[in-house]
CSV table of C-alpha atoms and ligand atoms in Angstrom, one decimal:
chain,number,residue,atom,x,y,z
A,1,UNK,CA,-15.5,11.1,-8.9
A,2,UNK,CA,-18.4,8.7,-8.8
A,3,UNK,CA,-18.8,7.3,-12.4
A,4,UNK,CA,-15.4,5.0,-12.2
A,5,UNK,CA,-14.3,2.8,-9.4
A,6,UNK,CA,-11.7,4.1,-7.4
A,7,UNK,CA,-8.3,1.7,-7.4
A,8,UNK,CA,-5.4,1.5,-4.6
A,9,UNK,CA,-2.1,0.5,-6.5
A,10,UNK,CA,1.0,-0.3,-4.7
A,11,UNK,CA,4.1,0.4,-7.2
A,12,UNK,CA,6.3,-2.1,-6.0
A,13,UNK,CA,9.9,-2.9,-6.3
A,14,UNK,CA,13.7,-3.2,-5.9
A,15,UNK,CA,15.4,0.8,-5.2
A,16,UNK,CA,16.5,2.5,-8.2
A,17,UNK,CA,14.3,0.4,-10.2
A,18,UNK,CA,12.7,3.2,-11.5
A,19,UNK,CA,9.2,3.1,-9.2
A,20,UNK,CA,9.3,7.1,-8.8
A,21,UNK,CA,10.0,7.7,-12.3
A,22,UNK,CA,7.2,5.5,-13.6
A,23,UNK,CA,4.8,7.5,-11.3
A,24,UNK,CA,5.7,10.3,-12.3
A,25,UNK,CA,5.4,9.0,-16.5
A,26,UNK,CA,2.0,7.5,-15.5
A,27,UNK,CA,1.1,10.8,-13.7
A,28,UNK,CA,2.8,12.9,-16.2
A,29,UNK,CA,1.1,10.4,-19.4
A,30,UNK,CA,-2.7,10.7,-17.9
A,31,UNK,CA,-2.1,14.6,-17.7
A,32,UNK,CA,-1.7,14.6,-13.9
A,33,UNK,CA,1.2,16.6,-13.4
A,34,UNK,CA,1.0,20.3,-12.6
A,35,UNK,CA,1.3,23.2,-15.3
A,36,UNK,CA,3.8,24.9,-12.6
A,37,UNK,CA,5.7,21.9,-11.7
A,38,UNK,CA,6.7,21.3,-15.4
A,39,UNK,CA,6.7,24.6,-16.2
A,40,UNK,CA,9.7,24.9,-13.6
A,41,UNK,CA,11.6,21.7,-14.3
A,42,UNK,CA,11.5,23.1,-18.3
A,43,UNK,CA,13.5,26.8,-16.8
A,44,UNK,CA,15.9,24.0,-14.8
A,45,UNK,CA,16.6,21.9,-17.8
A,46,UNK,CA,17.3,25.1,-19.9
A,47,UNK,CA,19.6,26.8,-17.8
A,48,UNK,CA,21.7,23.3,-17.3
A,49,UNK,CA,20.9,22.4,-20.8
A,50,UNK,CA,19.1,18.9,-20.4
A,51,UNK,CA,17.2,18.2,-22.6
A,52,UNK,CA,14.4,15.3,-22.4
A,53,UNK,CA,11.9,14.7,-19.1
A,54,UNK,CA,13.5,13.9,-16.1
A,55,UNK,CA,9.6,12.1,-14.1
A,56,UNK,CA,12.0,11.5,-10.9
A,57,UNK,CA,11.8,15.1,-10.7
A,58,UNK,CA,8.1,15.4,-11.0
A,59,UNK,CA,7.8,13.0,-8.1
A,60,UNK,CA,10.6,14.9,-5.9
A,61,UNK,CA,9.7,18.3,-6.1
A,62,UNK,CA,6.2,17.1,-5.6
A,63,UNK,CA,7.6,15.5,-2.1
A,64,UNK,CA,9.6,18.6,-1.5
A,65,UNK,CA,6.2,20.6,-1.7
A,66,UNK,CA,5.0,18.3,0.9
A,67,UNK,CA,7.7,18.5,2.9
A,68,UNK,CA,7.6,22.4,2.7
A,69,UNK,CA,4.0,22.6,4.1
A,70,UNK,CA,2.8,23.8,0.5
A,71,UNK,CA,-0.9,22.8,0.1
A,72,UNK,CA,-0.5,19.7,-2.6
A,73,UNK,CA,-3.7,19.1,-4.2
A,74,UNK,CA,-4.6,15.0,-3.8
A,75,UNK,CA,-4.7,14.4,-7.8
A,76,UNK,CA,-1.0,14.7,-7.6
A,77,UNK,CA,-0.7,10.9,-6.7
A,78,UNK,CA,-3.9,9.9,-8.5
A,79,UNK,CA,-4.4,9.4,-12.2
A,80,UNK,CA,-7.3,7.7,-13.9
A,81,UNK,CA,-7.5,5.3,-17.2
A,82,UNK,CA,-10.9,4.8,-19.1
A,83,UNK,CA,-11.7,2.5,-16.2
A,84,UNK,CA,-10.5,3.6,-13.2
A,85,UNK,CA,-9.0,6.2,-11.3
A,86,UNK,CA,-6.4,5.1,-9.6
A,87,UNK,CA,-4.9,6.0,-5.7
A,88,UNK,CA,-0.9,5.3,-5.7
A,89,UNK,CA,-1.0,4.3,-1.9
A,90,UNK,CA,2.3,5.3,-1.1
A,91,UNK,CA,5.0,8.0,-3.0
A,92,UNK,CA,7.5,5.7,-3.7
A,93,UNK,CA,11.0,5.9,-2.4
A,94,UNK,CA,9.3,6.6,1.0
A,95,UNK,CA,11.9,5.1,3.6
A,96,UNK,CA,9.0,3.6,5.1
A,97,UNK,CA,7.2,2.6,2.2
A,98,UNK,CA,7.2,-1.4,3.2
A,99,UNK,CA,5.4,-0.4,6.2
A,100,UNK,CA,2.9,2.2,4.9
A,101,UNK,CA,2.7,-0.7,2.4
A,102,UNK,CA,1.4,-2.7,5.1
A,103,UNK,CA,-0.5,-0.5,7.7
A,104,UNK,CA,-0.7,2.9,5.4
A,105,UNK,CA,-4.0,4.4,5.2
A,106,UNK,CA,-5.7,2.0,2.9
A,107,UNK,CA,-4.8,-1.3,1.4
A,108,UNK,CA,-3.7,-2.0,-2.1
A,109,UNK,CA,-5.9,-3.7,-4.5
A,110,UNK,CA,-3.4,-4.3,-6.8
A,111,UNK,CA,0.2,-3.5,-7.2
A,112,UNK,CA,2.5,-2.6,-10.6
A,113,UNK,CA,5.8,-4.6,-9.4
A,114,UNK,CA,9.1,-2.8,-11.4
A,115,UNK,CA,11.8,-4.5,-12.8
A,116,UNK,CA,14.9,-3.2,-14.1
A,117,UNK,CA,15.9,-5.4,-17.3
A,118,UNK,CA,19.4,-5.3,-16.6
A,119,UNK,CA,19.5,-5.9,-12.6
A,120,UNK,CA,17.3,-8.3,-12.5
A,121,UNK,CA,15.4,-9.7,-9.4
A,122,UNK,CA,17.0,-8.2,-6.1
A,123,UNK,CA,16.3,-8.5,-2.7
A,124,UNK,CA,13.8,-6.1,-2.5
A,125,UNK,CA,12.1,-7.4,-5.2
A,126,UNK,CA,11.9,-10.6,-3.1
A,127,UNK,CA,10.4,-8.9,-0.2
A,128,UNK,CA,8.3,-6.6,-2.0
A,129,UNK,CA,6.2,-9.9,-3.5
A,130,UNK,CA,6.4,-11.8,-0.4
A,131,UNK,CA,4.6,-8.8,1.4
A,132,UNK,CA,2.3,-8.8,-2.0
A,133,UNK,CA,1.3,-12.1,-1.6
A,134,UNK,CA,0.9,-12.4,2.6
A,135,UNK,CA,-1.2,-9.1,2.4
A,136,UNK,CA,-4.0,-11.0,-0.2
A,137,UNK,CA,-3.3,-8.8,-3.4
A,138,UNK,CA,-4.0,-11.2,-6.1
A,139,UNK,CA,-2.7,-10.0,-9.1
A,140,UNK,CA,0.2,-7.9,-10.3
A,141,UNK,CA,1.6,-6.4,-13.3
A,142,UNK,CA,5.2,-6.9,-13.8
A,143,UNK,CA,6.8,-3.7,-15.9
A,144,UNK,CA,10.3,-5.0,-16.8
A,145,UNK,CA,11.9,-1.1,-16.9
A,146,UNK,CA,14.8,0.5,-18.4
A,147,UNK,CA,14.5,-1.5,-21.7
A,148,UNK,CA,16.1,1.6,-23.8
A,149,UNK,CA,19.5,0.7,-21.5
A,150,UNK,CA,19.8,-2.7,-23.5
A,151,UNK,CA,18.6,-1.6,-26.9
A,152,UNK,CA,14.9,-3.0,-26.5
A,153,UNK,CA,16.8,-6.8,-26.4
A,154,UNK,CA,14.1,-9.5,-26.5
A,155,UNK,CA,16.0,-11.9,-25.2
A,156,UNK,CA,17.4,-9.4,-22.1
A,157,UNK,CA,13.8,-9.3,-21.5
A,158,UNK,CA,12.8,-12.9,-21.5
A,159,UNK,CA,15.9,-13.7,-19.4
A,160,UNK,CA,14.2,-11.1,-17.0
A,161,UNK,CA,11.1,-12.3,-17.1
A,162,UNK,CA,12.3,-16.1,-16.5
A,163,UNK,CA,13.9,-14.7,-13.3
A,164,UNK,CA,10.2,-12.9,-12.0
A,165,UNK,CA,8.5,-15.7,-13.1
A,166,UNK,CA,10.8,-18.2,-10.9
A,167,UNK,CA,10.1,-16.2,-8.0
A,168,UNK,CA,6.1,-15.3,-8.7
A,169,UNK,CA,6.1,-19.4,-8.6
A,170,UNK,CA,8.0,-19.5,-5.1
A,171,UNK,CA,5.4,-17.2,-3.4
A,172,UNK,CA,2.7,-18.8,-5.3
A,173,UNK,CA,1.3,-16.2,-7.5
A,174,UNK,CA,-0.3,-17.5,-10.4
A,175,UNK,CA,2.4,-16.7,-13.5
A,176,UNK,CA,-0.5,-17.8,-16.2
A,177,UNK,CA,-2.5,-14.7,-15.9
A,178,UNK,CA,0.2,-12.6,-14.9
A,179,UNK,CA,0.9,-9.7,-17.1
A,180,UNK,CA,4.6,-9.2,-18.2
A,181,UNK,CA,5.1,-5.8,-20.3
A,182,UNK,CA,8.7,-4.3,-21.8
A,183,UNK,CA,8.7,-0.8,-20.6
A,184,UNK,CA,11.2,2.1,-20.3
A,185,UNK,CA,9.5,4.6,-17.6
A,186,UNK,CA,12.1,7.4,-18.6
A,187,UNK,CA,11.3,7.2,-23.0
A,188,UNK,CA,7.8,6.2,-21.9
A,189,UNK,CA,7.8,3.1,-24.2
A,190,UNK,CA,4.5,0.7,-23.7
A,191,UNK,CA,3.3,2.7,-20.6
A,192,UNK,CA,0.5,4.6,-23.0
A,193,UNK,CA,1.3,4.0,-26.4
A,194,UNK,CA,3.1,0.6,-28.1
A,195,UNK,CA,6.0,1.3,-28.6
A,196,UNK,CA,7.9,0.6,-32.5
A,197,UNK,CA,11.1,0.2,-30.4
A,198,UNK,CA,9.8,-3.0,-28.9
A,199,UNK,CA,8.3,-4.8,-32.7
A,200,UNK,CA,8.5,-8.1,-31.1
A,201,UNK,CA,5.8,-7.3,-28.2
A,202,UNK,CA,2.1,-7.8,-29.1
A,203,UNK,CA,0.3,-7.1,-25.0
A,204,UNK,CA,-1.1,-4.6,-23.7
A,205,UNK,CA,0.7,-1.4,-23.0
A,206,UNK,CA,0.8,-0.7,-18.8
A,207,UNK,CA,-2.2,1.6,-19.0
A,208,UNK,CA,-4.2,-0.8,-20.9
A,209,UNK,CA,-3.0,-3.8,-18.3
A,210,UNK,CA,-4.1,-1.2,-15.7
A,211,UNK,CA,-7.5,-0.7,-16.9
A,212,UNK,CA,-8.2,-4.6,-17.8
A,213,UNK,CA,-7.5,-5.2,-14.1
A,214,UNK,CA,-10.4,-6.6,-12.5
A,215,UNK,CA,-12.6,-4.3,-10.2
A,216,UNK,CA,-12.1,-4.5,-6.3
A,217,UNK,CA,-15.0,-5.1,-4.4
A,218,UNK,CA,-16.9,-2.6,-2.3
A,219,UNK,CA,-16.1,-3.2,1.7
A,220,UNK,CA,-19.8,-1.5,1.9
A,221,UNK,CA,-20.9,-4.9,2.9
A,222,UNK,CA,-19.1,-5.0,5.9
A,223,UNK,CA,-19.3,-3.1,9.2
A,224,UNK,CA,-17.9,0.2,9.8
A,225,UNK,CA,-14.5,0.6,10.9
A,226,UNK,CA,-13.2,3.8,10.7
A,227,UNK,CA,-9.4,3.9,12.4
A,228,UNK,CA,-8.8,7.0,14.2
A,229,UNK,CA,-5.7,9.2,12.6
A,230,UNK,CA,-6.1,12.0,14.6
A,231,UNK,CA,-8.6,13.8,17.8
A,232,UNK,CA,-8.8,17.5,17.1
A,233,UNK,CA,-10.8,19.9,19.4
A,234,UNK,CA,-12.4,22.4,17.4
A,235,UNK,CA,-14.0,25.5,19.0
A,236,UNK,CA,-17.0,25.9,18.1
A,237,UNK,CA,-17.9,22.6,17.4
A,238,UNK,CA,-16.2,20.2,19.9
A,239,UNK,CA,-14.5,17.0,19.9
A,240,UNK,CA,-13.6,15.9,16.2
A,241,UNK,CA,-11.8,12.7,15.1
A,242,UNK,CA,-10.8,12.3,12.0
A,243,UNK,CA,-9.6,8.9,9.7
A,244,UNK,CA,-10.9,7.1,6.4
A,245,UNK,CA,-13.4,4.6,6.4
A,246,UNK,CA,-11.8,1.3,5.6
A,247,UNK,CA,-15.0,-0.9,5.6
A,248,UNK,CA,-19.0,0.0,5.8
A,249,UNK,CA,-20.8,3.1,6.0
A,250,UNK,CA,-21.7,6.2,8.5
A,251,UNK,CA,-24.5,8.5,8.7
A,252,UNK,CA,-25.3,11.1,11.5
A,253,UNK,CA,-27.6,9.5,14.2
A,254,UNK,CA,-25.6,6.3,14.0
A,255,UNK,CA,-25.0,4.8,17.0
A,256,UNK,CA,-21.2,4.5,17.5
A,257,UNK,CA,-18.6,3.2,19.7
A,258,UNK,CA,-14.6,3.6,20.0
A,259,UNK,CA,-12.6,0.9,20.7
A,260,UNK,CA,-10.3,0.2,22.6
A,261,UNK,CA,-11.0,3.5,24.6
A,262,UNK,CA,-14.9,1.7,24.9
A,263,UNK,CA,-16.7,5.0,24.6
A,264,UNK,CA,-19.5,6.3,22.6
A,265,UNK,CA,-22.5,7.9,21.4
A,266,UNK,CA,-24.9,9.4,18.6
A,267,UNK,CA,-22.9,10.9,15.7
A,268,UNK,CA,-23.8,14.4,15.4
A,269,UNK,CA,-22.0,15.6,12.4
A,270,UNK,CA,-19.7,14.2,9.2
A,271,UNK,CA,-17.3,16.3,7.6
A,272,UNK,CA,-15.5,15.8,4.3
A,273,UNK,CA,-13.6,18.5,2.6
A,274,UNK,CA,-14.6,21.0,4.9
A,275,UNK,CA,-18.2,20.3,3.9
A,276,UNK,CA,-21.4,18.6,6.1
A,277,UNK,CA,-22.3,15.6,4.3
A,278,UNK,CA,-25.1,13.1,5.1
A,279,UNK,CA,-23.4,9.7,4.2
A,280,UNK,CA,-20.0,8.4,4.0
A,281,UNK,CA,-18.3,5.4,2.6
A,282,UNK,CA,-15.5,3.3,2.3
A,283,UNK,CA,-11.9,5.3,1.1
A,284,UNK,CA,-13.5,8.1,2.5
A,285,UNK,CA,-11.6,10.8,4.3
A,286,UNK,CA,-14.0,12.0,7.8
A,287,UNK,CA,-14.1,14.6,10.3
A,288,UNK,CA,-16.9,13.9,12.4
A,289,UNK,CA,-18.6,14.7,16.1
A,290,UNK,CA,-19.7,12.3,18.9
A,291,UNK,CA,-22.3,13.2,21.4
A,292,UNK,CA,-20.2,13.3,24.6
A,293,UNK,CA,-17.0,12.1,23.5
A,294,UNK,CA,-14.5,14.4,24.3
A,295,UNK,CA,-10.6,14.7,23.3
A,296,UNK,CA,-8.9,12.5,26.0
A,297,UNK,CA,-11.6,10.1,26.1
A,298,UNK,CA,-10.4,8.6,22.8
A,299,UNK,CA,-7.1,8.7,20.8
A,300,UNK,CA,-5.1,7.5,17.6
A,301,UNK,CA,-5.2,4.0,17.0
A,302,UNK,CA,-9.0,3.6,18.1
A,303,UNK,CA,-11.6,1.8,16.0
A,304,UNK,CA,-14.7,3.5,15.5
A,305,UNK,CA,-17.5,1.2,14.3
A,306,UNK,CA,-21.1,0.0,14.9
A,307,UNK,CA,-22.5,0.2,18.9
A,308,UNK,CA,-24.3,-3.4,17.4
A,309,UNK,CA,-21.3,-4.6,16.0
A,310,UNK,CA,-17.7,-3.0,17.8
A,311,UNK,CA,-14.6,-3.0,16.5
A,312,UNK,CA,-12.9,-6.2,18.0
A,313,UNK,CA,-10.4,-6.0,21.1
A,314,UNK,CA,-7.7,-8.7,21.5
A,315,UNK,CA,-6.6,-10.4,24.5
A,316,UNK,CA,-4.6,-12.1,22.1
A,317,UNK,CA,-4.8,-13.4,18.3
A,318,UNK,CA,-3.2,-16.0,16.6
A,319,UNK,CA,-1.3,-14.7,13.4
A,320,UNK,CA,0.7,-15.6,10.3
A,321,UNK,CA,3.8,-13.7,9.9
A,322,UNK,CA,6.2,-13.8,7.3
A,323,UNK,CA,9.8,-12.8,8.6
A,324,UNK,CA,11.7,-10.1,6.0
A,325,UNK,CA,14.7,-9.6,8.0
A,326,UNK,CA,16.1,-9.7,11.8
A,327,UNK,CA,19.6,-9.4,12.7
A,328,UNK,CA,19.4,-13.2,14.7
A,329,UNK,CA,16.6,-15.1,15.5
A,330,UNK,CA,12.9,-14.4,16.7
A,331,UNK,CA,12.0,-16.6,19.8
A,332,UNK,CA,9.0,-16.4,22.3
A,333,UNK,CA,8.8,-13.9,24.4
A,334,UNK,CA,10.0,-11.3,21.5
A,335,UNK,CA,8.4,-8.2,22.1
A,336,UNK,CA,8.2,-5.7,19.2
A,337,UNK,CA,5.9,-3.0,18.3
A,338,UNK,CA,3.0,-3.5,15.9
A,339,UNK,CA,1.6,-1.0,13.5
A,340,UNK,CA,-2.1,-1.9,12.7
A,341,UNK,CA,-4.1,0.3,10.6
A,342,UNK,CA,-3.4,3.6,12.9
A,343,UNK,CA,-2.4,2.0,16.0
A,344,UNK,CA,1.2,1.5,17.2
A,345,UNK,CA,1.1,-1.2,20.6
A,346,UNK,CA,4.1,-3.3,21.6
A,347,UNK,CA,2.9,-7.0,21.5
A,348,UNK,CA,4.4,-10.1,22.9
A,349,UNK,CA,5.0,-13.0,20.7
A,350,UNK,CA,4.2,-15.7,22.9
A,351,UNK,CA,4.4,-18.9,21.0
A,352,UNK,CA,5.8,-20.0,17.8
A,353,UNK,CA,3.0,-22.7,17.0
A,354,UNK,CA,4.6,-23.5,13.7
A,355,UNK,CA,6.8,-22.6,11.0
A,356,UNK,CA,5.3,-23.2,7.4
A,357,UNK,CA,7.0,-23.3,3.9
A,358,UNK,CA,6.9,-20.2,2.7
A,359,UNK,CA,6.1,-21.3,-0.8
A,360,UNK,CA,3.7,-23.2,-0.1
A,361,UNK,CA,1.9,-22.5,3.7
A,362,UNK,CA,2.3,-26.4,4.5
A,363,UNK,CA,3.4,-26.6,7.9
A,364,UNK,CA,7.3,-27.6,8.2
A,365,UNK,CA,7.8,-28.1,11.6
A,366,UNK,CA,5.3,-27.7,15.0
A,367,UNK,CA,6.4,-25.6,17.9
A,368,UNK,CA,9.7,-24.5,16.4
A,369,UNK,CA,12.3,-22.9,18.9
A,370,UNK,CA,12.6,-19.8,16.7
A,371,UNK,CA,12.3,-18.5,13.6
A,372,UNK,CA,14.6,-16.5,11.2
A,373,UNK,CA,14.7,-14.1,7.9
A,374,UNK,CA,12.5,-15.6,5.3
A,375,UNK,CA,10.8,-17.6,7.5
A,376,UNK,CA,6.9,-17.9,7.3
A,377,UNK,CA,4.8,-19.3,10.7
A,378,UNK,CA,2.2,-19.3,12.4
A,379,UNK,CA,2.3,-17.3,16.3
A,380,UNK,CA,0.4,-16.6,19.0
A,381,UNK,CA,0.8,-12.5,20.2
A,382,UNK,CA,-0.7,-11.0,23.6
A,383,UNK,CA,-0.5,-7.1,23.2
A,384,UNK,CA,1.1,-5.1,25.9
A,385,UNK,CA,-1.9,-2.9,25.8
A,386,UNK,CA,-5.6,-3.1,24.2
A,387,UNK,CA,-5.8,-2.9,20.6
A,388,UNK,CA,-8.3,-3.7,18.2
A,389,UNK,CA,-7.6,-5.9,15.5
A,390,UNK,CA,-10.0,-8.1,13.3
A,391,UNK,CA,-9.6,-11.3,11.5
A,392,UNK,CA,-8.6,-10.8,8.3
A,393,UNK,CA,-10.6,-13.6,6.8
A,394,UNK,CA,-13.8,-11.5,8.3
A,395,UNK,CA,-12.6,-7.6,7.6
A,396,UNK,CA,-9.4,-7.6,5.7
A,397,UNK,CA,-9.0,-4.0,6.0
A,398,UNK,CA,-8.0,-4.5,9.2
A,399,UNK,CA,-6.6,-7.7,9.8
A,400,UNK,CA,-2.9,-7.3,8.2
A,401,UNK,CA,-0.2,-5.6,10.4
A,402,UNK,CA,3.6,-4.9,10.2
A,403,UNK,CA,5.8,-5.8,13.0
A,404,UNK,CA,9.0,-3.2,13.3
A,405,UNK,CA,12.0,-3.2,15.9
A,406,UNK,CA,15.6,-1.1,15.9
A,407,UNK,CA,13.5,0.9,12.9
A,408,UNK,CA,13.4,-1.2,10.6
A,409,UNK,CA,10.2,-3.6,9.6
A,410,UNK,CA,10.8,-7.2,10.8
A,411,UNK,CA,8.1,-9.0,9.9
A,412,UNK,CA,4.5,-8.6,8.1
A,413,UNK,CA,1.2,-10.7,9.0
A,414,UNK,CA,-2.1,-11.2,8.8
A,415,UNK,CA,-4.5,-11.9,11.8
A,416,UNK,CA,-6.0,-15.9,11.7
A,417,UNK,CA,-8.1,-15.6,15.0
A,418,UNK,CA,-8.6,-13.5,18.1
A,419,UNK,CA,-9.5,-13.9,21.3
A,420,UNK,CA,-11.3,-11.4,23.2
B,501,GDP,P1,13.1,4.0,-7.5
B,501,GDP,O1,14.1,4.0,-6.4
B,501,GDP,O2,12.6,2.6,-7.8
B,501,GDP,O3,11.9,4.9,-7.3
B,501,GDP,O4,13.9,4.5,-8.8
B,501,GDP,P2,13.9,5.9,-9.6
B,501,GDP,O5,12.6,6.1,-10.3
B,501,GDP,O6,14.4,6.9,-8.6
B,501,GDP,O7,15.0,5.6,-10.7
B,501,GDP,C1,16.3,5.3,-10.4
B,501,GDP,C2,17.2,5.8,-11.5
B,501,GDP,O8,16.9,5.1,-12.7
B,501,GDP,C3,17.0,7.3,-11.9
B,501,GDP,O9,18.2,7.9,-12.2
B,501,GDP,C4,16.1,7.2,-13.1
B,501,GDP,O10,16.3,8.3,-13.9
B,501,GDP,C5,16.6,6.0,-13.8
B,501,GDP,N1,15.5,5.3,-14.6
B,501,GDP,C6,14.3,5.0,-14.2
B,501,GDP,N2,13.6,4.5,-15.2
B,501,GDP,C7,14.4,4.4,-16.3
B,501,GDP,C8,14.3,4.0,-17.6
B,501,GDP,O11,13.3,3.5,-18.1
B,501,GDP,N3,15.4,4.1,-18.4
B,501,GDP,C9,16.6,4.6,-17.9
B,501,GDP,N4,17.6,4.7,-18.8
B,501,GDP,N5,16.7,5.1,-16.7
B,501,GDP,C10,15.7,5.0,-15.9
């Protein structure tokens, strides 16, 4: 898989807008959907006598074989254009998709935001962009869906499109190079072939916009930071954490440290696939062995990097938020839990420094007494326990975080500063 650069895309969107079923019709379009799994949906749709392809039911039963334990090979969420291949970060329809959005195990580099022609913007569609935008992805392609509902209408879709466009300019994305495409996941108009239904659109289709996107950097640059997902003990072999590289690189006989836990050593072994390797990199997958690190000397959440240069523990760090939704208001002193990269801490808020417009990130007012849904501000958060965190300015991968109470996600930020 090393001749194209690999993509994270975040399908994005308001429920029932049709994210699953344009996963499964990208999936199903770049012949990444199983023989067996359409094999069986074609004896289904026989015996009820459907006819057409139904993608939401590519994408369930391909979460039911999850759910069942069933060994699901990776490709099913990946697909790849002339240019890419491409990781869909999250199955959509996930009830905690705006969280794994935020803190799931790698960040989007881009994100396909769906629009159904005839609904419009919704609220979700609102938050979903908010997040985009406060969690530094920079461009987005907008697939109005469902066009075959209103008869391919041009001017349904430009009403649409006036609507996205209106918001894109509140939260500040740039509309100019934003690409806007007429698409109906379920007929599969414009997402690989133009479509004669839609004679009055000349762009790109949504595989084309895909593969025009521009290419994410390499976090090879930057130190290793590899968030623990898991300690397993392995007889045989030992102690052997395992997580994906978000930033930098790893060999054995690399000095390395865990923090918060603050322990360390030489890396014996990498393991990915079930296979010794010599050298890994960012997005990749690792099970590996520490010289005298052993299970309960480290657990999920950790931050292995560089003995030279450690993962970053904060006292406290100073944070932009954006607040999605709270039953009342948030005031100091609120303590919720925080999901950062693999680590779940309950953090104080301990000042509200200042609220900003949302829009526009100009400060409104200083010291505000609280802050409320669709708020945007600037706080000042003392975690309950150690946790490593970084500035996102200095290793995005793992400076954003998503802030959840009574199980439901509150609020989404990125880190400014820290103090250790
Ligand atoms: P999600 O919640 O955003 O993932 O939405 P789904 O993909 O589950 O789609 C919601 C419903 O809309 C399902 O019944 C789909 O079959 C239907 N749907 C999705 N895309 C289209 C489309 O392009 N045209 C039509 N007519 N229906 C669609």
């Amino acid at each position: 898989m090393a001749d194209k650069p690999h993509m994270n895309l975040a399908v994005i969107g308001h429920v029932d807008h049709g994210k699953s079923t344009l996963v499964g019709r990208l999936l199903f379009e770049t012949e990444n959907v199983p023989e067996h799994v359409i094999e069986q949906y074609r004896e289904e749709a026989e015996e009820k006598g459907k006819s057409g392809f139904e993608f939401a039911y590519v994408m369930d039963s391909l979460d039911e074989e999850r759910e069942r334990g069933v060994t699901i090979d990776i490709a099913h969420q990946e697909f790849d254009t002339d240019e890419y291949y491409f990781t869909i970060i999250d199955a959509p329809g996930h009830r905690d998709f705006v969280k794994n959005m935020i803190t799931g195990a790698s960040q989007a580099d881009n994100a396909v935001l769906v629009v159904d022609v005839g609904d419009g913007v919704q609220p979700q569609t609102k938050e979903h962009v908010f997040l985009a935008k406060t969690l530094g992805i920079d461009e987005l392609i907008i697939a109005i869906n469902k066009m075959d509902t209103v008869d391919y209408d041009e001017s349904d879709y430009n009403q649409t499109i006036e609507e996205v466009k209106e918001l894109l300019k509140q939260v500040q994305f740039n509309t100019d190079d934003t690409t806007f495409i007429p698409v109906s996941a379920f007929e599969g108009d414009n997402v690989a072939e133009p479509s004669d239904n839609t004679d009055w659109y000349d762009g790109p289709t949504l595989l084309k916009a895909l593969n025009n996107l521009a290419e994410p950097s390499e976090p090879t640059d930057l130190p290793l930071r590899l968030p623990i997902q898991d300690v397993y003990s392995i007889s045989g072999i030992g102690t052997v954490p395992v997580g994906r590289i978000e930033t930098g690189e790893m060999e054995p006989g690399d000095n390395v440290t865990f923090q918060p836990s603050d322990v360390g050593g030489e890396c014996k072994t990498i393991e990915m696939h079930h296979e010794e390797v010599d050298y890994a990199g960012p997005g990749d997958n690792v099970g590996f062995n520490v010289r005298g690190v052993g299970q309960d000397d480290i657990r999920r959440g950790d931050v292995c990097g560089p003995a030279e240069n450690p993962p970053t523990v904060a006292e406290s760090f100073q944070a932009q938020i954006v607040v999605m939704q709270h039953p009342s208001v948030i005031t100091a002193g609120y303590t919720p839990v925080f999901h950062a990269h693999t680590a779940q801490v309950a953090c104080t808020i301990e000042s509200i420094d200042q609220k900003l417009d949302p829009s526009s990130g100009d400060v409104e007012e200083e010291n505000p007494d609280y802050i409320q849904a669709g708020d945007a501000a600037v706080v000042t958060v003392r975690p309950q326990k150690p946790l490593s965190i970084e500035p996102a300015s200095e290793i995005p991968q793992l400076g954003s975080f998503a802030i959840r109470d009574m199980g439901q996600t509150i609020a989404a930020g990125k880190v400014l500063t820290v103090d250790e």
